Amino acid sequence: RRANTPGREGIVTSAAQSTTIVLLDVMGTIVREPFLVDVPRFFSTTRAELLPLLSRKTWFAFECGTIDEPTFARRFFQDRRSFDCHGLKAVLRAGYDFLPGMEELLVELHASPATVHALSNYPIWYQLIEAKLRLSRYLAWTFVSCKTGVRKPDPRAFSGAAAALGARPEQCLFVDDRNVNCAAARAVGMRALEFSDAGQLRDLLVELGVLSQR
């Protein structure tokens, strides 16, 4: 593959550098993101109109597990308006689905020698994803921000994951759909792949020796 292949920055392709620890983002990488379309529709608005009304600080605190769900519901809107939190969760649950080709790729990874963990920013609602899609068949929900208390792109999200696994950062391969998170992983010594689709990711995993050529 040519050096300008999307997501290829920082990759070393020698067999000696092949990884056995794969750290996967979840939303936008494995699972469809309902906040892009479904949630704005639930609030009868557009995403562009909705985002300025919301408290990012509240969402980040919920993702880090420092506030509970009732507190999140009270503070989610900057003007503290009330809303149907149970209805919002139902919309999220209905919207969660595997991105095209990703369940099949997870099956391959699970059957490979690689150890696969989630490294994801998400609140306790990751349990809704698990209940519907059962990602734990393929990976361990080890490094979800509500459990670790640290959000990407904080360098501690990456160095802490490697340390918890008894590994050096360079022994880990991180996959995420956001460039800022991939750059942060590389800054602590991890290899990182910027996700665009399942086919692109599989090609890169084959190139790195994580998966076998078909």
Short mmCIF file of the C-alpha atoms (twelve columns), coordinates in Angstrom:
data_MODEL
# 
_entry.id   MODEL 
# 
loop_
_atom_site.group_PDB 
_atom_site.id 
_atom_site.type_symbol 
_atom_site.label_atom_id 
_atom_site.label_alt_id 
_atom_site.label_comp_id 
_atom_site.label_asym_id 
_atom_site.label_seq_id 
_atom_site.Cartn_x 
_atom_site.Cartn_y 
_atom_site.Cartn_z 
_atom_site.pdbx_PDB_model_num 
ATOM 1   C CA . ARG A 1   0.000   0.000   0.000  1 
ATOM 2   C CA . ARG A 2   1.199   3.542   -0.756 1 
ATOM 3   C CA . ALA A 3   2.272   5.860   2.040  1 
ATOM 4   C CA . ASN A 4   -0.696  8.165   1.412  1 
ATOM 5   C CA . THR A 5   -3.244  5.454   2.155  1 
ATOM 6   C CA . PRO A 6   -5.896  6.931   4.503  1 
ATOM 7   C CA . GLY A 7   -5.243  6.011   8.123  1 
ATOM 8   C CA . ARG A 8   -1.744  4.731   7.458  1 
ATOM 9   C CA . GLU A 9   0.332   7.360   9.300  1 
ATOM 10  C CA . GLY A 10  2.871   5.985   11.751 1 
ATOM 11  C CA . ILE A 11  2.552   2.362   10.669 1 
ATOM 12  C CA . VAL A 12  5.600   0.097   10.677 1 
ATOM 13  C CA . THR A 13  4.962   -2.978  8.586  1 
ATOM 14  C CA . SER A 14  7.754   -5.343  9.559  1 
ATOM 15  C CA . ALA A 15  6.691   -8.681  11.006 1 
ATOM 16  C CA . ALA A 16  8.642   -7.907  14.151 1 
ATOM 17  C CA . GLN A 17  6.372   -4.911  14.799 1 
ATOM 18  C CA . SER A 18  3.066   -6.756  14.364 1 
ATOM 19  C CA . THR A 19  0.703   -6.226  17.273 1 
ATOM 20  C CA . THR A 20  -1.155  -8.621  19.536 1 
ATOM 21  C CA . ILE A 21  -3.168  -5.963  21.413 1 
ATOM 22  C CA . VAL A 22  -5.877  -4.116  19.499 1 
ATOM 23  C CA . LEU A 23  -7.691  -1.213  21.169 1 
ATOM 24  C CA . LEU A 24  -10.905 -0.250  19.384 1 
ATOM 25  C CA . ASP A 25  -13.013 2.858   19.586 1 
ATOM 26  C CA . VAL A 26  -16.715 1.944   19.537 1 
ATOM 27  C CA . MET A 27  -18.942 4.805   18.378 1 
ATOM 28  C CA . GLY A 28  -18.335 5.681   14.735 1 
ATOM 29  C CA . THR A 29  -15.858 2.833   14.395 1 
ATOM 30  C CA . ILE A 30  -17.794 -0.301  15.304 1 
ATOM 31  C CA . VAL A 31  -21.263 1.051   16.034 1 
ATOM 32  C CA . ARG A 32  -23.459 3.578   14.232 1 
ATOM 33  C CA . GLU A 33  -23.682 6.942   16.040 1 
ATOM 34  C CA . PRO A 34  -27.348 7.850   16.785 1 
ATOM 35  C CA . PHE A 35  -26.406 11.364  17.931 1 
ATOM 36  C CA . LEU A 36  -25.808 12.385  14.318 1 
ATOM 37  C CA . VAL A 37  -29.403 12.025  13.077 1 
ATOM 38  C CA . ASP A 38  -31.667 10.135  15.470 1 
ATOM 39  C CA . VAL A 39  -31.179 12.314  18.543 1 
ATOM 40  C CA . PRO A 40  -31.734 15.657  16.772 1 
ATOM 41  C CA . ARG A 41  -34.893 14.168  15.246 1 
ATOM 42  C CA . PHE A 42  -36.033 13.114  18.747 1 
ATOM 43  C CA . PHE A 43  -35.732 16.748  19.834 1 
ATOM 44  C CA . SER A 44  -37.472 17.927  16.620 1 
ATOM 45  C CA . THR A 45  -34.491 19.926  15.443 1 
ATOM 46  C CA . THR A 46  -31.280 19.619  13.450 1 
ATOM 47  C CA . ARG A 47  -27.872 18.669  14.802 1 
ATOM 48  C CA . ALA A 48  -26.534 22.143  14.026 1 
ATOM 49  C CA . GLU A 49  -29.360 23.724  16.012 1 
ATOM 50  C CA . LEU A 50  -29.213 21.227  18.875 1 
ATOM 51  C CA . LEU A 51  -25.507 21.246  19.709 1 
ATOM 52  C CA . PRO A 52  -25.292 24.864  20.955 1 
ATOM 53  C CA . LEU A 53  -28.152 24.136  23.377 1 
ATOM 54  C CA . LEU A 54  -26.359 21.260  25.081 1 
ATOM 55  C CA . SER A 55  -23.780 21.282  27.850 1 
ATOM 56  C CA . ARG A 56  -20.621 19.580  26.616 1 
ATOM 57  C CA . LYS A 57  -19.248 19.787  30.152 1 
ATOM 58  C CA . THR A 58  -22.209 17.746  31.406 1 
ATOM 59  C CA . TRP A 59  -21.818 15.115  28.686 1 
ATOM 60  C CA . PHE A 60  -18.087 14.818  29.333 1 
ATOM 61  C CA . ALA A 61  -18.717 14.413  33.080 1 
ATOM 62  C CA . PHE A 62  -21.300 11.709  32.338 1 
ATOM 63  C CA . GLU A 63  -18.803 9.976   30.052 1 
ATOM 64  C CA . CYS A 64  -16.185 10.067  32.812 1 
ATOM 65  C CA . GLY A 65  -18.600 8.635   35.362 1 
ATOM 66  C CA . THR A 66  -18.368 11.652  37.673 1 
ATOM 67  C CA . ILE A 67  -22.134 12.323  37.538 1 
ATOM 68  C CA . ASP A 68  -25.041 9.887   37.509 1 
ATOM 69  C CA . GLU A 69  -27.873 9.679   35.004 1 
ATOM 70  C CA . PRO A 70  -30.395 11.855  36.929 1 
ATOM 71  C CA . THR A 71  -27.771 14.589  37.278 1 
ATOM 72  C CA . PHE A 72  -26.951 14.311  33.585 1 
ATOM 73  C CA . ALA A 73  -30.651 14.646  32.695 1 
ATOM 74  C CA . ARG A 74  -30.996 17.807  34.811 1 
ATOM 75  C CA . ARG A 75  -27.906 19.451  33.310 1 
ATOM 76  C CA . PHE A 76  -27.799 18.215  29.717 1 
ATOM 77  C CA . PHE A 77  -29.374 21.383  28.326 1 
ATOM 78  C CA . GLN A 78  -27.566 24.581  29.160 1 
ATOM 79  C CA . ASP A 79  -30.856 26.220  30.200 1 
ATOM 80  C CA . ARG A 80  -31.646 23.158  32.379 1 
ATOM 81  C CA . ARG A 81  -34.892 22.414  30.560 1 
ATOM 82  C CA . SER A 82  -36.422 19.022  31.293 1 
ATOM 83  C CA . PHE A 83  -36.708 16.310  28.665 1 
ATOM 84  C CA . ASP A 84  -37.722 12.672  28.383 1 
ATOM 85  C CA . CYS A 85  -34.459 10.908  29.274 1 
ATOM 86  C CA . HIS A 86  -36.075 7.473   29.019 1 
ATOM 87  C CA . GLY A 87  -37.294 8.386   25.541 1 
ATOM 88  C CA . LEU A 88  -33.795 9.515   24.592 1 
ATOM 89  C CA . LYS A 89  -32.355 6.196   25.737 1 
ATOM 90  C CA . ALA A 90  -34.966 4.355   23.677 1 
ATOM 91  C CA . VAL A 91  -33.931 6.326   20.589 1 
ATOM 92  C CA . LEU A 92  -30.289 5.514   21.236 1 
ATOM 93  C CA . ARG A 93  -31.037 1.834   21.767 1 
ATOM 94  C CA . ALA A 94  -32.999 1.661   18.511 1 
ATOM 95  C CA . GLY A 95  -30.213 3.438   16.625 1 
ATOM 96  C CA . TYR A 96  -27.309 1.290   17.734 1 
ATOM 97  C CA . ASP A 97  -26.227 -1.093  14.995 1 
ATOM 98  C CA . PHE A 98  -23.000 -2.449  13.574 1 
ATOM 99  C CA . LEU A 99  -21.434 -0.329  10.871 1 
ATOM 100 C CA . PRO A 100 -21.272 -2.213  7.554  1 
ATOM 101 C CA . GLY A 101 -18.802 -5.079  7.671  1 
ATOM 102 C CA . MET A 102 -17.700 -4.444  11.245 1 
ATOM 103 C CA . GLU A 103 -19.318 -7.427  12.928 1 
ATOM 104 C CA . GLU A 104 -17.671 -9.723  10.393 1 
ATOM 105 C CA . LEU A 105 -14.330 -8.023  11.038 1 
ATOM 106 C CA . LEU A 106 -14.776 -8.442  14.795 1 
ATOM 107 C CA . VAL A 107 -15.417 -12.150 14.247 1 
ATOM 108 C CA . GLU A 108 -12.075 -12.364 12.419 1 
ATOM 109 C CA . LEU A 109 -10.244 -10.434 15.104 1 
ATOM 110 C CA . HIS A 110 -11.752 -12.581 17.824 1 
ATOM 111 C CA . ALA A 111 -10.526 -15.708 16.037 1 
ATOM 112 C CA . SER A 112 -7.042  -14.246 15.541 1 
ATOM 113 C CA . PRO A 113 -4.193  -14.294 18.100 1 
ATOM 114 C CA . ALA A 114 -4.895  -10.623 18.894 1 
ATOM 115 C CA . THR A 115 -6.297  -9.514  22.241 1 
ATOM 116 C CA . VAL A 116 -9.089  -7.021  21.616 1 
ATOM 117 C CA . HIS A 117 -10.344 -4.342  24.025 1 
ATOM 118 C CA . ALA A 118 -12.647 -1.344  23.731 1 
ATOM 119 C CA . LEU A 119 -11.005 2.043   24.291 1 
ATOM 120 C CA . SER A 120 -13.988 4.340   24.055 1 
ATOM 121 C CA . ASN A 121 -15.492 7.561   25.389 1 
ATOM 122 C CA . TYR A 122 -18.969 6.655   26.617 1 
ATOM 123 C CA . PRO A 123 -21.145 6.861   29.714 1 
ATOM 124 C CA . ILE A 124 -22.800 3.961   31.517 1 
ATOM 125 C CA . TRP A 125 -25.091 3.731   28.495 1 
ATOM 126 C CA . TYR A 126 -22.465 1.505   26.875 1 
ATOM 127 C CA . GLN A 127 -24.513 -1.191  28.612 1 
ATOM 128 C CA . LEU A 128 -27.359 -0.421  26.180 1 
ATOM 129 C CA . ILE A 129 -25.007 -1.176  23.300 1 
ATOM 130 C CA . GLU A 130 -23.906 -4.396  24.957 1 
ATOM 131 C CA . ALA A 131 -27.486 -5.489  25.628 1 
ATOM 132 C CA . LYS A 132 -28.440 -5.008  21.978 1 
ATOM 133 C CA . LEU A 133 -25.296 -5.966  20.039 1 
ATOM 134 C CA . ARG A 134 -23.392 -8.126  22.551 1 
ATOM 135 C CA . LEU A 135 -19.989 -6.735  21.655 1 
ATOM 136 C CA . SER A 136 -18.519 -8.738  24.524 1 
ATOM 137 C CA . ARG A 137 -18.633 -11.758 22.210 1 
ATOM 138 C CA . TYR A 138 -15.724 -10.142 20.381 1 
ATOM 139 C CA . LEU A 139 -13.960 -7.736  22.750 1 
ATOM 140 C CA . ALA A 140 -13.629 -6.757  26.386 1 
ATOM 141 C CA . TRP A 141 -15.250 -3.497  27.518 1 
ATOM 142 C CA . THR A 142 -12.082 -2.732  29.465 1 
ATOM 143 C CA . PHE A 143 -11.336 0.921   28.792 1 
ATOM 144 C CA . VAL A 144 -14.662 2.742   28.622 1 
ATOM 145 C CA . SER A 145 -14.297 6.293   29.945 1 
ATOM 146 C CA . CYS A 146 -17.096 5.914   32.501 1 
ATOM 147 C CA . LYS A 147 -15.044 3.093   34.055 1 
ATOM 148 C CA . THR A 148 -11.560 4.577   33.723 1 
ATOM 149 C CA . GLY A 149 -12.501 8.203   34.437 1 
ATOM 150 C CA . VAL A 150 -10.392 9.403   31.505 1 
ATOM 151 C CA . ARG A 151 -11.559 10.538  28.062 1 
ATOM 152 C CA . LYS A 152 -9.665  10.471  24.804 1 
ATOM 153 C CA . PRO A 153 -7.636  12.364  23.653 1 
ATOM 154 C CA . ASP A 154 -6.149  12.667  27.157 1 
ATOM 155 C CA . PRO A 155 -2.771  10.879  26.903 1 
ATOM 156 C CA . ARG A 156 -3.631  8.969   30.082 1 
ATOM 157 C CA . ALA A 157 -6.395  7.153   28.222 1 
ATOM 158 C CA . PHE A 158 -3.743  5.488   26.085 1 
ATOM 159 C CA . SER A 159 -0.790  5.148   28.452 1 
ATOM 160 C CA . GLY A 160 -3.137  3.929   31.174 1 
ATOM 161 C CA . ALA A 161 -4.594  1.237   28.930 1 
ATOM 162 C CA . ALA A 162 -1.148  -0.058  27.991 1 
ATOM 163 C CA . ALA A 163 -0.025  -0.057  31.632 1 
ATOM 164 C CA . ALA A 164 -3.169  -1.884  32.751 1 
ATOM 165 C CA . LEU A 165 -2.444  -4.584  30.168 1 
ATOM 166 C CA . GLY A 166 1.199   -4.859  31.225 1 
ATOM 167 C CA . ALA A 167 2.286   -3.749  27.769 1 
ATOM 168 C CA . ARG A 168 4.391   -1.013  26.242 1 
ATOM 169 C CA . PRO A 169 2.445   1.514   24.145 1 
ATOM 170 C CA . GLU A 170 4.239   0.372   20.996 1 
ATOM 171 C CA . GLN A 171 2.817   -3.130  21.526 1 
ATOM 172 C CA . CYS A 172 -0.699  -1.731  21.119 1 
ATOM 173 C CA . LEU A 173 -2.610  -0.808  17.987 1 
ATOM 174 C CA . PHE A 174 -5.372  1.772   18.399 1 
ATOM 175 C CA . VAL A 175 -8.243  2.263   15.919 1 
ATOM 176 C CA . ASP A 176 -10.531 5.307   15.947 1 
ATOM 177 C CA . ASP A 177 -12.562 7.328   13.453 1 
ATOM 178 C CA . ARG A 178 -11.252 10.647  14.814 1 
ATOM 179 C CA . ASN A 179 -7.855  11.971  13.776 1 
ATOM 180 C CA . VAL A 180 -7.355  13.854  17.062 1 
ATOM 181 C CA . ASN A 181 -7.588  10.607  19.024 1 
ATOM 182 C CA . CYS A 182 -5.253  8.769   16.675 1 
ATOM 183 C CA . ALA A 183 -2.721  11.599  16.942 1 
ATOM 184 C CA . ALA A 184 -2.904  11.460  20.749 1 
ATOM 185 C CA . ALA A 185 -2.296  7.705   20.713 1 
ATOM 186 C CA . ARG A 186 0.734   8.123   18.458 1 
ATOM 187 C CA . ALA A 187 2.086   10.821  20.781 1 
ATOM 188 C CA . VAL A 188 2.433   8.256   23.586 1 
ATOM 189 C CA . GLY A 189 4.043   5.685   21.271 1 
ATOM 190 C CA . MET A 190 1.078   3.621   20.077 1 
ATOM 191 C CA . ARG A 191 0.459   2.775   16.494 1 
ATOM 192 C CA . ALA A 192 -2.899  4.113   15.366 1 
ATOM 193 C CA . LEU A 193 -5.205  3.615   12.401 1 
ATOM 194 C CA . GLU A 194 -7.798  6.218   11.466 1 
ATOM 195 C CA . PHE A 195 -10.958 4.296   10.574 1 
ATOM 196 C CA . SER A 196 -12.983 5.042   7.468  1 
ATOM 197 C CA . ASP A 197 -14.704 1.728   6.714  1 
ATOM 198 C CA . ALA A 198 -14.409 -1.984  7.415  1 
ATOM 199 C CA . GLY A 199 -12.689 -2.798  4.126  1 
ATOM 200 C CA . GLN A 200 -9.986  -0.170  4.631  1 
ATOM 201 C CA . LEU A 201 -9.422  -1.324  8.210  1 
ATOM 202 C CA . ARG A 202 -9.158  -4.973  7.225  1 
ATOM 203 C CA . ASP A 203 -6.594  -4.178  4.546  1 
ATOM 204 C CA . LEU A 204 -4.445  -2.341  7.079  1 
ATOM 205 C CA . LEU A 205 -4.790  -5.129  9.656  1 
ATOM 206 C CA . VAL A 206 -3.642  -7.625  7.020  1 
ATOM 207 C CA . GLU A 207 -0.696  -5.386  6.173  1 
ATOM 208 C CA . LEU A 208 0.293   -5.294  9.835  1 
ATOM 209 C CA . GLY A 209 0.019   -9.065  10.181 1 
ATOM 210 C CA . VAL A 210 -2.900  -8.905  12.627 1 
ATOM 211 C CA . LEU A 211 -5.220  -10.679 10.176 1 
ATOM 212 C CA . SER A 212 -4.446  -13.129 7.406  1 
ATOM 213 C CA . GLN A 213 -4.898  -12.436 3.709  1 
ATOM 214 C CA . ARG A 214 -7.991  -14.153 2.337  1 
# 
